mmCIF file of C-alpha atoms and ligand atoms in Angstrom:
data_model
loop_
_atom_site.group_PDB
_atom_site.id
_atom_site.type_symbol
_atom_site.label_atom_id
_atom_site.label_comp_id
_atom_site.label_asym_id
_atom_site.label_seq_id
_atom_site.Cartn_x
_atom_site.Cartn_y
_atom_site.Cartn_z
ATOM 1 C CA UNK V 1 -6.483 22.721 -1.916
ATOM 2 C CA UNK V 2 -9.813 21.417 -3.397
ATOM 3 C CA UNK V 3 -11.308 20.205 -0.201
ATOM 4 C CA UNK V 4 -10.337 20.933 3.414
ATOM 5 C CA UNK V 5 -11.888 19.389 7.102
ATOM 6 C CA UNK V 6 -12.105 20.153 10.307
ATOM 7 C CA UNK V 7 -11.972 16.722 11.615
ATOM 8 C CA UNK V 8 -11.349 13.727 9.180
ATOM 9 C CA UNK V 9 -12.891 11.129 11.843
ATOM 10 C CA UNK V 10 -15.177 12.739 13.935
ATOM 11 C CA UNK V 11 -17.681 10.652 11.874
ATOM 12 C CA UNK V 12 -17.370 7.267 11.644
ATOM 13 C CA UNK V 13 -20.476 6.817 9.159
ATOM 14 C CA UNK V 14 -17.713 7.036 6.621
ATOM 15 C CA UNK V 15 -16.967 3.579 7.050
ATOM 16 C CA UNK V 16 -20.165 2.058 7.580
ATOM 17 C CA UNK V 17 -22.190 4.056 4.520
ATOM 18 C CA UNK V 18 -19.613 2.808 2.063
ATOM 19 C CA UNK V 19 -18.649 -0.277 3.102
ATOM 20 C CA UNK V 20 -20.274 -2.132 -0.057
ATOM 21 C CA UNK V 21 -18.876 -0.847 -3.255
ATOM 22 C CA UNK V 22 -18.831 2.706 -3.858
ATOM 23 C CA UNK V 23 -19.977 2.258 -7.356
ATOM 24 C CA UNK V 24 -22.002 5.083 -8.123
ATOM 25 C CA UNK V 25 -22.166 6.468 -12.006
ATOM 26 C CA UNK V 26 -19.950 9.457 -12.475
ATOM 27 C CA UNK V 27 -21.498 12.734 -11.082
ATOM 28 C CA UNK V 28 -23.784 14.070 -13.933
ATOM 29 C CA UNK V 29 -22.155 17.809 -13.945
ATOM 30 C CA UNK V 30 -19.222 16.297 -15.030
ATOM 31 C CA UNK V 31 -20.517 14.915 -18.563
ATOM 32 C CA UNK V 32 -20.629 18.494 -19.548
ATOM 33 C CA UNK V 33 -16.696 17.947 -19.509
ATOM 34 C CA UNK V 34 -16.136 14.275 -20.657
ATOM 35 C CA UNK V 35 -12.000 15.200 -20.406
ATOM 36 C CA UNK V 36 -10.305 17.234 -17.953
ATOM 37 C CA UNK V 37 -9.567 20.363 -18.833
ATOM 38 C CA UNK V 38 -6.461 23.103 -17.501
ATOM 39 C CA UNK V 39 -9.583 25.059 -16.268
ATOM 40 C CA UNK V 40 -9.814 21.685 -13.860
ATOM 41 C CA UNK V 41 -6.711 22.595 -11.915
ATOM 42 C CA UNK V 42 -6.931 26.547 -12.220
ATOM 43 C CA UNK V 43 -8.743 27.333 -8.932
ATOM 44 C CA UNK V 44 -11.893 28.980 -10.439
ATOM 45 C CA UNK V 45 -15.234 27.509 -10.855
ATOM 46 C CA UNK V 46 -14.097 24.280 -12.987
ATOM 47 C CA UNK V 47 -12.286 23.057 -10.237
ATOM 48 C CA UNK V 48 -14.738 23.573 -7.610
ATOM 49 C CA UNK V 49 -17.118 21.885 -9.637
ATOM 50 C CA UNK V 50 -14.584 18.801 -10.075
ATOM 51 C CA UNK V 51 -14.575 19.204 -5.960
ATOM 52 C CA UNK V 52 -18.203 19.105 -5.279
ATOM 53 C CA UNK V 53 -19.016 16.660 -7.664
ATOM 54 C CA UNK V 54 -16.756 14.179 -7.690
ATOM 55 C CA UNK V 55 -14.232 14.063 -4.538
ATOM 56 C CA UNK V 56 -16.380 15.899 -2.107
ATOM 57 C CA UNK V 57 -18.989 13.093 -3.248
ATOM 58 C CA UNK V 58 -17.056 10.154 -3.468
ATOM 59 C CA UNK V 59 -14.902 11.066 -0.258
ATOM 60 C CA UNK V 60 -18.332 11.768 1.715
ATOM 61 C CA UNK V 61 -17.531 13.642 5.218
ATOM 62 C CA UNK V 62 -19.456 16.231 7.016
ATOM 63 C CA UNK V 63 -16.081 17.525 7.767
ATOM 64 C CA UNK V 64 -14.800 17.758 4.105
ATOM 65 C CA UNK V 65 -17.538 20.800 4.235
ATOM 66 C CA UNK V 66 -15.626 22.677 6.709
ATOM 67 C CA UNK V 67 -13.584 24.640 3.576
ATOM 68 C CA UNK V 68 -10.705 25.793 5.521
ATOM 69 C CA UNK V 69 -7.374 26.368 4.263
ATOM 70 C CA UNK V 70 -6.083 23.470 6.086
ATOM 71 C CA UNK V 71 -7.673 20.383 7.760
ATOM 72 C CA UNK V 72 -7.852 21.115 11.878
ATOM 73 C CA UNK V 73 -7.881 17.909 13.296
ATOM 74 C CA UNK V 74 -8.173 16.937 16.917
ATOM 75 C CA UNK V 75 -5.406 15.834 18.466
ATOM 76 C CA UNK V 76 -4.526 12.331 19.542
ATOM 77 C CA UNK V 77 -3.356 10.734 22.561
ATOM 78 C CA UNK V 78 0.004 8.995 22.033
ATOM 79 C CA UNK V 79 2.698 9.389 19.358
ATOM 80 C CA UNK V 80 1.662 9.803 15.886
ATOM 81 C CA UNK V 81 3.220 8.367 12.602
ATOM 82 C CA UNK V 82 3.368 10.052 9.505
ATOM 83 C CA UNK V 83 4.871 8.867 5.871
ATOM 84 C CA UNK V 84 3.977 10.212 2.338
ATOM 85 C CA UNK V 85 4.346 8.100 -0.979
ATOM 86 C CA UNK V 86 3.855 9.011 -4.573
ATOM 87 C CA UNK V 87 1.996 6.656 -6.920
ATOM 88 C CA UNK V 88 2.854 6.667 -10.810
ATOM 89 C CA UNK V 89 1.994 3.051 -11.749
ATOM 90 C CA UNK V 90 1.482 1.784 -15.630
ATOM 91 C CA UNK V 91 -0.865 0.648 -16.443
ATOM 92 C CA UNK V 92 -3.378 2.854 -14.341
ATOM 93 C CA UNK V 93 -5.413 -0.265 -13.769
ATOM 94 C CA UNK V 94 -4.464 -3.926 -13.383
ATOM 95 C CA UNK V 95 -5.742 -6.996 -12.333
ATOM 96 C CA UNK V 96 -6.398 -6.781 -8.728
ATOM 97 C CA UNK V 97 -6.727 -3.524 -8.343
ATOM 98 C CA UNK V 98 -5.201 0.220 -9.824
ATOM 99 C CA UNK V 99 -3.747 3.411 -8.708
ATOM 100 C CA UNK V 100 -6.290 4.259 -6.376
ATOM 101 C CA UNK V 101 -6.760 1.257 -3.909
ATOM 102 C CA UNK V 102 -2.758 1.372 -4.587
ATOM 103 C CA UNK V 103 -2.733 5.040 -3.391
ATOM 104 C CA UNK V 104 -4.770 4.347 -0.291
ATOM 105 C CA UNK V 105 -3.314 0.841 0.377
ATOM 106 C CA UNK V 106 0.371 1.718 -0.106
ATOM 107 C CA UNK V 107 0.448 4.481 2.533
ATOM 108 C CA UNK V 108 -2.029 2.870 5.230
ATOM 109 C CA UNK V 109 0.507 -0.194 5.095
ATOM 110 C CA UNK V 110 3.344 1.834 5.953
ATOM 111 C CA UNK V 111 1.505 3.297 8.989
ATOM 112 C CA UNK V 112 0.695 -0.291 9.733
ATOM 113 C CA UNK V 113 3.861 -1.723 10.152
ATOM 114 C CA UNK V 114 4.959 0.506 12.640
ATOM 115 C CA UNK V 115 2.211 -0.016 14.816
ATOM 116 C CA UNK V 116 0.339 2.938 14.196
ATOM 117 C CA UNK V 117 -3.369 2.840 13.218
ATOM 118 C CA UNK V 118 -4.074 5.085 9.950
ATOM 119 C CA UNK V 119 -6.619 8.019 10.661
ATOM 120 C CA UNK V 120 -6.041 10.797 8.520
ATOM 121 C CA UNK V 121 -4.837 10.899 4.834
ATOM 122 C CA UNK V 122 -4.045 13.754 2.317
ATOM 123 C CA UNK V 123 -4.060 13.202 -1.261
ATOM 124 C CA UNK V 124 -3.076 15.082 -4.387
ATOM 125 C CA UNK V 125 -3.512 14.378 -7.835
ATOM 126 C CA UNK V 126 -1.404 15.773 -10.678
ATOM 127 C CA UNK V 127 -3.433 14.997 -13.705
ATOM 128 C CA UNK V 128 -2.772 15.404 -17.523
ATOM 129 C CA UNK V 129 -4.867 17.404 -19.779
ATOM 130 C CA UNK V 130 -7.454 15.649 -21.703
ATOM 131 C CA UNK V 131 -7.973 12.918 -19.111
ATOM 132 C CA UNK V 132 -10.803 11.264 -19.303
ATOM 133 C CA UNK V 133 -12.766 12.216 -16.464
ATOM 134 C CA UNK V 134 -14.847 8.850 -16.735
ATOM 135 C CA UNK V 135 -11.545 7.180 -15.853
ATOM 136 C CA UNK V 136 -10.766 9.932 -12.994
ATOM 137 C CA UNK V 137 -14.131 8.716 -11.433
ATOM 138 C CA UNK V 138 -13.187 5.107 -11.496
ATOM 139 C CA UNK V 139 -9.833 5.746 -9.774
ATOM 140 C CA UNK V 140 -11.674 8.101 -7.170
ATOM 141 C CA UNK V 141 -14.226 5.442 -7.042
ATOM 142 C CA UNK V 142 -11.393 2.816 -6.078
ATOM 143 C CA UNK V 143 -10.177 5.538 -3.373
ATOM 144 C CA UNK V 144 -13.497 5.719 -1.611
ATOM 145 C CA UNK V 145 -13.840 1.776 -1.058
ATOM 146 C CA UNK V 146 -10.177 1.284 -0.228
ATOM 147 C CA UNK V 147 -10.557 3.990 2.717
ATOM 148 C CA UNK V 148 -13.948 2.467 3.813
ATOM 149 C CA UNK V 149 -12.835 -0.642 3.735
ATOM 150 C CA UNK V 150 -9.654 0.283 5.932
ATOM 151 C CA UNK V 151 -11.985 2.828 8.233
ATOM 152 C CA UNK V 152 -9.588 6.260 7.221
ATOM 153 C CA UNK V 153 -10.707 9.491 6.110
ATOM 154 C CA UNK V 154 -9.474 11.548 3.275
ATOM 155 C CA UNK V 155 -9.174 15.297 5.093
ATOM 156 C CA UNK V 156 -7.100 17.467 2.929
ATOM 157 C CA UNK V 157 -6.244 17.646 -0.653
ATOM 158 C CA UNK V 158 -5.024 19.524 -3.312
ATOM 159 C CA UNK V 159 -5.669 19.173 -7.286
ATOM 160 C CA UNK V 160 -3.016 20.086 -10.114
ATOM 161 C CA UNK V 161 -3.418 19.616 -14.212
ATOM 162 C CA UNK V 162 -0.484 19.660 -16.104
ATOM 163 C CA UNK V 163 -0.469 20.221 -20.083
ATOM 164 C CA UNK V 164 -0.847 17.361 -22.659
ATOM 165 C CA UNK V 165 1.692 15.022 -23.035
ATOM 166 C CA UNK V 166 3.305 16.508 -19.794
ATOM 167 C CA UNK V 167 2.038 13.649 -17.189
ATOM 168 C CA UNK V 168 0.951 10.500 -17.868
ATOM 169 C CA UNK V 169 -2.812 10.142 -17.031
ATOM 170 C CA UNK V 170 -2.720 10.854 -13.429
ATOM 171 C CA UNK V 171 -0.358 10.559 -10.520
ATOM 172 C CA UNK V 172 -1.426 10.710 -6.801
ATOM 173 C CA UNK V 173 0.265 11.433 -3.929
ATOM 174 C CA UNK V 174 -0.992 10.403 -0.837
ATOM 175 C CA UNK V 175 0.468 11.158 3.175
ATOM 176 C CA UNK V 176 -1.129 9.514 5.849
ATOM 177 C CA UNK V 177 -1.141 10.329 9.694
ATOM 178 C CA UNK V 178 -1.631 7.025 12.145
ATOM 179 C CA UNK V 179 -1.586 6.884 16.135
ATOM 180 C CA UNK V 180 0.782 4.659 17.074
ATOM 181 C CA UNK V 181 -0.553 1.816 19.805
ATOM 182 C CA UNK V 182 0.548 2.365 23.285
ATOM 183 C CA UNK V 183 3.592 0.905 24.241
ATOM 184 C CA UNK V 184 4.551 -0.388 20.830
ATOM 185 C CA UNK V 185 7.743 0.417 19.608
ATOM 186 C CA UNK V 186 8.617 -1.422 16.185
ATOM 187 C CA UNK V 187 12.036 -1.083 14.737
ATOM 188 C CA UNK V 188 14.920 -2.703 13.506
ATOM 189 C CA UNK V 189 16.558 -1.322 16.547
ATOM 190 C CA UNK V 190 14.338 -3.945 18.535
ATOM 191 C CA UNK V 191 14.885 -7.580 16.955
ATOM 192 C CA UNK V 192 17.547 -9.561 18.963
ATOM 193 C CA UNK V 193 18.951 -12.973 18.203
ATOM 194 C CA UNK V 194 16.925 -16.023 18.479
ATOM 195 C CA UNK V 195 13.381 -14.066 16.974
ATOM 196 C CA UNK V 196 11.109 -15.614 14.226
ATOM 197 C CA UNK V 197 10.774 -14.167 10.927
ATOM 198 C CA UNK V 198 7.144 -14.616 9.496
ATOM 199 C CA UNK V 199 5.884 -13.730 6.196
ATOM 200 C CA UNK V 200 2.208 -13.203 5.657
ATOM 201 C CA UNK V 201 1.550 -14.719 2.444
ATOM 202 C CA UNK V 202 3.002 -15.407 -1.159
ATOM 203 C CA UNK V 203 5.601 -13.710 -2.859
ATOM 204 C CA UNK V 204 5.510 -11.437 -5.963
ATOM 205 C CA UNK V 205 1.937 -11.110 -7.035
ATOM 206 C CA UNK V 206 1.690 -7.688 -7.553
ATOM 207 C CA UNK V 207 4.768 -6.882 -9.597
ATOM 208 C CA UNK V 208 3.738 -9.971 -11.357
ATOM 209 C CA UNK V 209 0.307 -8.621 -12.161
ATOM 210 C CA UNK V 210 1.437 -5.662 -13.545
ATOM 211 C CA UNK V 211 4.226 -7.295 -15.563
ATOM 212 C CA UNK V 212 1.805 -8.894 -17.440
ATOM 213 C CA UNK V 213 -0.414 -6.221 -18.089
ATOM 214 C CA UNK V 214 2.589 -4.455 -19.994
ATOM 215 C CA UNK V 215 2.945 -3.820 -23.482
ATOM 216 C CA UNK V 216 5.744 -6.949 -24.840
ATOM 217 C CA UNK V 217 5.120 -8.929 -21.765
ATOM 218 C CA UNK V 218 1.800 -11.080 -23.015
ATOM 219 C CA UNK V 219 2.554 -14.024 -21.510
ATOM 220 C CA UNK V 220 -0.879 -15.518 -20.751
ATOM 221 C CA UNK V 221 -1.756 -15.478 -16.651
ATOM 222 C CA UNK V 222 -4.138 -14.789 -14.406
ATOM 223 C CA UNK V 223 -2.258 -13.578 -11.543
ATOM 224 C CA UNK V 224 -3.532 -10.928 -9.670
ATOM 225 C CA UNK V 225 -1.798 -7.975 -7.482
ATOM 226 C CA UNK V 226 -1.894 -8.981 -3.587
ATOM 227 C CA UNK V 227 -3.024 -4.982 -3.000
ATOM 228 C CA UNK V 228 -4.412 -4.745 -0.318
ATOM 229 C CA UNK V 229 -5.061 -3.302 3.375
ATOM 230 C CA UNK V 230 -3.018 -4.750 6.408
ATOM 231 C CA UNK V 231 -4.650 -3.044 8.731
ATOM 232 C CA UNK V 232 -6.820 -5.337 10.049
ATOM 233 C CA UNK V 233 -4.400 -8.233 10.005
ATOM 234 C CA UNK V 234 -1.464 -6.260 11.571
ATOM 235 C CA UNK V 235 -4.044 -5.012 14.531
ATOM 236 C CA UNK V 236 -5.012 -8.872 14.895
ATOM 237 C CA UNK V 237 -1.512 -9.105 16.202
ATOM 238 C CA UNK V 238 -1.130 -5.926 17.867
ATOM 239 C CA UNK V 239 -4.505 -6.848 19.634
ATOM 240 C CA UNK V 240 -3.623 -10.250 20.980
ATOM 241 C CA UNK V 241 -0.652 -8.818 22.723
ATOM 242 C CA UNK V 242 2.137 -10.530 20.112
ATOM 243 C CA UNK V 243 5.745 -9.203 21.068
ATOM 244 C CA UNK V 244 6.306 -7.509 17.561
ATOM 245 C CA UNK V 245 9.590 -6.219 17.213
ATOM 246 C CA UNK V 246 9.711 -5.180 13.735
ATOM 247 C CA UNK V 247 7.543 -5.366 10.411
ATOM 248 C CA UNK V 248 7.865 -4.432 7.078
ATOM 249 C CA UNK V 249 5.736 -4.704 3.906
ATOM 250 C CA UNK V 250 6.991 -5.982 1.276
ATOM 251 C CA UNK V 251 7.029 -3.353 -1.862
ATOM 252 C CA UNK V 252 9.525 -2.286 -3.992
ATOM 253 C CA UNK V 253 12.619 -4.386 -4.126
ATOM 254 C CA UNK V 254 10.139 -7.330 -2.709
ATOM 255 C CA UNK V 255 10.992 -9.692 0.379
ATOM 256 C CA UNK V 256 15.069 -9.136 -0.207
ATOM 257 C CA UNK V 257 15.164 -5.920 -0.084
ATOM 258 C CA UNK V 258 13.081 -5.307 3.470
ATOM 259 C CA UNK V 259 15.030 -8.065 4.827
ATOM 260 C CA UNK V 260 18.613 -6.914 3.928
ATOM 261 C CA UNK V 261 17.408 -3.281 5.312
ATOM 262 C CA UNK V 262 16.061 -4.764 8.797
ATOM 263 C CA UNK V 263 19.558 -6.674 8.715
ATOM 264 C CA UNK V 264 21.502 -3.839 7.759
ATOM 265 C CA UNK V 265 19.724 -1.452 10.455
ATOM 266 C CA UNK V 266 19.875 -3.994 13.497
ATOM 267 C CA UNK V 267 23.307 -5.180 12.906
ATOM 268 C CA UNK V 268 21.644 -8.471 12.824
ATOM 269 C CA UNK V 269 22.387 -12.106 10.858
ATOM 270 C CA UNK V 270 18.956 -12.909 9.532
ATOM 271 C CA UNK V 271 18.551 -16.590 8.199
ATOM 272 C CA UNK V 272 16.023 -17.663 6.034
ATOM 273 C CA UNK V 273 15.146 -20.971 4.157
ATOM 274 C CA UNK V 274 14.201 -20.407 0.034
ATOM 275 C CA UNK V 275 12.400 -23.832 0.458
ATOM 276 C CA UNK V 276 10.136 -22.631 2.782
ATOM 277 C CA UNK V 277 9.147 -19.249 0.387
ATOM 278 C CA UNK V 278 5.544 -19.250 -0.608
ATOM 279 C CA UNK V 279 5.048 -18.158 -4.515
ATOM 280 C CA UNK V 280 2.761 -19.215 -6.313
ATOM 281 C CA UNK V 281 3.099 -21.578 -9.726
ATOM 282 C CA UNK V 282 2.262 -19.100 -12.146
ATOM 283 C CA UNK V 283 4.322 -16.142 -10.254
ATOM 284 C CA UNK V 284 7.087 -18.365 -10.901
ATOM 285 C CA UNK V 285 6.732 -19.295 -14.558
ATOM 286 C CA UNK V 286 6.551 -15.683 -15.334
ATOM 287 C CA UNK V 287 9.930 -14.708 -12.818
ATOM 288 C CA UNK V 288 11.604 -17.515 -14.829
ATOM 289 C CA UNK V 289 10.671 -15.907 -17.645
ATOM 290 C CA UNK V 290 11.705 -12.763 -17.064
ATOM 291 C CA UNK V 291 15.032 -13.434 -15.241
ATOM 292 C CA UNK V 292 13.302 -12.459 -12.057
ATOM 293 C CA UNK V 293 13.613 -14.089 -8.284
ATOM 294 C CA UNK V 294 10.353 -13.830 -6.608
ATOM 295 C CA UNK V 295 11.742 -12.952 -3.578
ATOM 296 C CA UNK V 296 12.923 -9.547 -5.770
ATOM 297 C CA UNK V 297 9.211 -9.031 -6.883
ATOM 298 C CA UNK V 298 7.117 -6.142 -5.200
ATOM 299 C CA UNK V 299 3.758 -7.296 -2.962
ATOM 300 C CA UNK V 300 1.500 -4.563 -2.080
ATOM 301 C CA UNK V 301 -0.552 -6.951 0.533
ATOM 302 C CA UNK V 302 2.423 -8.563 2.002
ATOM 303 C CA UNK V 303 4.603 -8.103 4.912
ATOM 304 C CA UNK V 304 7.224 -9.734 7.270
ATOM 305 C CA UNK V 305 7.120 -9.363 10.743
ATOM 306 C CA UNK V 306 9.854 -10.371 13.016
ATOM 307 C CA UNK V 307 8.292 -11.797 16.753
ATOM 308 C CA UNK V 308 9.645 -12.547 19.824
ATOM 309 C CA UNK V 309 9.943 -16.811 19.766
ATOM 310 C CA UNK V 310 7.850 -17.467 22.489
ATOM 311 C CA UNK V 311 5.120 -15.800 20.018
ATOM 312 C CA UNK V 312 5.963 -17.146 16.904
ATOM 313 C CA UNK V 313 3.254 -20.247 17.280
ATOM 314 C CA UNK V 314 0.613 -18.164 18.432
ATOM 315 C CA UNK V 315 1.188 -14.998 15.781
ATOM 316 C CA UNK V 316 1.319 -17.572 13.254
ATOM 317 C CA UNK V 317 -2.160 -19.201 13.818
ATOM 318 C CA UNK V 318 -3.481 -15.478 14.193
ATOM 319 C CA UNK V 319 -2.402 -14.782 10.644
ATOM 320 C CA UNK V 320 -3.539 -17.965 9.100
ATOM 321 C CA UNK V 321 -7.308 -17.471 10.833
ATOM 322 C CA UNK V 322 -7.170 -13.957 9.119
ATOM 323 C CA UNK V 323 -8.111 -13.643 5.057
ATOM 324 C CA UNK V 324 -4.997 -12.231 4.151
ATOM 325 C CA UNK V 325 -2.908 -13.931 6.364
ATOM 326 C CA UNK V 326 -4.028 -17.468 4.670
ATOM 327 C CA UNK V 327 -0.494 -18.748 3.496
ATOM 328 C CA UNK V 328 1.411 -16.879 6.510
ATOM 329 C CA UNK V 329 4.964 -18.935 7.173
ATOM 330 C CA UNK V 330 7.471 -19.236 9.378
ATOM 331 C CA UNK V 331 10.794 -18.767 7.168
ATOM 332 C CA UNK V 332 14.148 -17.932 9.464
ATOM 333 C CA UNK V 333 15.110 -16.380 12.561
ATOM 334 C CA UNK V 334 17.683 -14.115 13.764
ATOM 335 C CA UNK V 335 20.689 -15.632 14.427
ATOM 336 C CA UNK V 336 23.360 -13.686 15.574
ATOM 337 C CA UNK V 337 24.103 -10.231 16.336
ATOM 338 C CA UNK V 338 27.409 -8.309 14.302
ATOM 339 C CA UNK V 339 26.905 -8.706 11.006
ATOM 340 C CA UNK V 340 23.887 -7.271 9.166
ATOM 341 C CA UNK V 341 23.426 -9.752 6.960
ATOM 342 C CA UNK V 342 20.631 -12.251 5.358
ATOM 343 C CA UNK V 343 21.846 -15.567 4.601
ATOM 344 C CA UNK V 344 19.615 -17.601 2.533
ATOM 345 C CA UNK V 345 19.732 -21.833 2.693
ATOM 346 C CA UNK V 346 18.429 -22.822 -0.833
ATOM 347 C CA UNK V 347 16.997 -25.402 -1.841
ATOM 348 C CA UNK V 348 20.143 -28.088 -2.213
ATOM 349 C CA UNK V 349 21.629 -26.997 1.032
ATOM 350 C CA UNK V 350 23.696 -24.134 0.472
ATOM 351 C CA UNK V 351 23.667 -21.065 2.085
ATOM 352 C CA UNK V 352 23.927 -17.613 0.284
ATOM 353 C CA UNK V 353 23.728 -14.036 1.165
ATOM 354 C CA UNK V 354 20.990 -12.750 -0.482
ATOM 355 C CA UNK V 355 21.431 -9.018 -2.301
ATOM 356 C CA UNK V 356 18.809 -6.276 -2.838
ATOM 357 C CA UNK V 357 17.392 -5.669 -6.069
ATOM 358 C CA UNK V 358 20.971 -4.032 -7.784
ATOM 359 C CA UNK V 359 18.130 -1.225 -9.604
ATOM 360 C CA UNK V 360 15.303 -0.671 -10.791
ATOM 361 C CA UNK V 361 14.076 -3.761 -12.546
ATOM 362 C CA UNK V 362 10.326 -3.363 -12.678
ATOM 363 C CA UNK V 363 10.274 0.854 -13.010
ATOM 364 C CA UNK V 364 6.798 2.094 -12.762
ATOM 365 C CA UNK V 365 5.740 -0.737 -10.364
ATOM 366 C CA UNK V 366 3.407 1.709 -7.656
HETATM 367 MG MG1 MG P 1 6.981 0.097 3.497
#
């Protein structure tokens, strides 16, 4: 572990110091080592200097002090969620963002959409030997402002380096622990016929982004990833007392692939209307391109959320007032209960069942 807490949120200054851009120049101990080293990840004084200087700094928390083998952490009223994600993307960076706000993003989201409020996140990096710790600093960097900006606390950690030409750059793995609010309960398990399907904004922007960052793939664009925290926007909703049944972001495998596996869970028809999908003109030059439906293409700042009807005006309005909510649309309901199924009515009329993503088409993606 390089850095251990007592109590990730016991001070809230965490959000409010950082708030602006972390953007501090790299910690000066660490020019003495301009790459990082085996030494880095070998639990003797090269790490703890990586610790103090540059996670212990950037990740600012009395608590992070505490130097216990494990974070204690009060506990909290209610039930808690938990997920974990790894993050691997290629490029490391990418317009709109890179594997740090995606490490930070990625796993709040998750705790979003089931109702749960992120407080506490781990986070481990596995990097390669001879990074360049400049780099490390601006992915750390990233970190810091994606957890201020979303109000969560980094409390535990752990670092590893792996040999040359063994990893690529870095990879992070992040777990994050939310509080679910009261009385919410969001699941497949809960959608029933006649609910709206919403979807927060347009399709495809992140996979797009990062498509075009890749080696062979120069098409000209200036799309940017969609990554991004839904906290705030899903807690808009939660707030105002919308009957949510069930949400999902929309990552790998894009808007098909969360739809066929809330159909597939709930035993539910879904209908949707392609017409009515939001992507944006240059997202879908470069899907035509590439022999890619947008609705395939991963988001990292989208979801859909599936509301009671009676709500579906109000939640609507809610997610247009918000920033990342802008382009929100209503784009099917559930129709019937037996089949788990999404039917899709394209643009001429005919409807279609819409398949997941058959494998992995954009590898590498988060
Ligand atoms: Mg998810």
């Amino acid at each position: 572990f390089f850095f251990q807490a007592e109590d990730g949120i016991r001070d809230s200054s965490v959000t409010g110091v950082q708030t602006v851009l972390f953007r501090s120049a790299c910690p000066m101990p660490i020019r003495n080592y301009p790459h990082v080293l085996m030494a880095h990840g070998g639990g003797g004084r090269l790490m703890q200097q990586l610790i103090d200087s540059m996670f212990l700094s950037a990740f600012s928390h009395p608590a992070l002090h505490a130097r216990t083998d494990a974070a204690m952490l009060d506990s909290m009223t209610g039930r808690l969620a938990m997920t974990t994600d790894s993050y691997v993307v290629r490029p490391l960076f990418f317009p709109g963002g890179d594997i740090g706000t995606l490490a930070v993003n990625g796993t709040i989201n998750d705790l979003a959409m089931c109702g749960a409020r992120p407080r506490y996140l781990s986070c481990g990096f596995i990097i390669e030997e001879g990074f360049p710790m400049e780099t490390l600093w601006r992915v750390v960097r990233s970190m810091a402002n994606a957890l201020a900006e979303a109000g969560v606390a980094i409390v535990t950690g752990d670092t590893k380096v792996v040999d040359r030409g063994k990893g690529d750059g870095v990879y992070i793995n992040t777990t994050g622990v939310g509080e679910v609010a009261e009385g919410l309960l969001l699941a497949p398990s809960q959608i029933r016929p006649g609910d709206r399907i919403l979807l927060s904004g347009d399709l495809g922007r992140h996979g797009m982004a990062i498509m075009a960052q890749r080696e062979g793939l120069a098409f000209e664009t200036s799309i940017e990833s969609d990554c991004a925290s839904l906290v705030d926007l899903v807690f808009t909703l939660v707030d105002a007392g919308i009957q949510l049944r069930c949400m999902r972001d929309l990552t790998r495998g894009g808007l098909a692939a969360a739809l066929v596996e809330i159909a597939e869970a709930s035993r539910c028809r879904l209908q949707i209307s392609e017409a009515i999908l939001p992507v944006h003109e240059q997202v879908r030059a470069a899907c035509e391109l590439l022999g890619l439906e947008p609705m395939h293409v991963a988001n990292e700042g989208r979801f859909a959320a599936i509301v009671a009807p009676e709500d579906a005006e109000r939640a609507l309005q809610l997610m247009r007032d918000h920033a990342l909510g802008r382009a929100a649309t209503l784009i099917g309901e559930v129709v019937s209960h037996g089949r788990g199924e999404v039917a899709m009515v394209s643009r001429i009329g005919v409807t279609r069942i819409v398949e997941p993503p058959s494998g992995e088409q954009l590898p590498r993606i988060c």
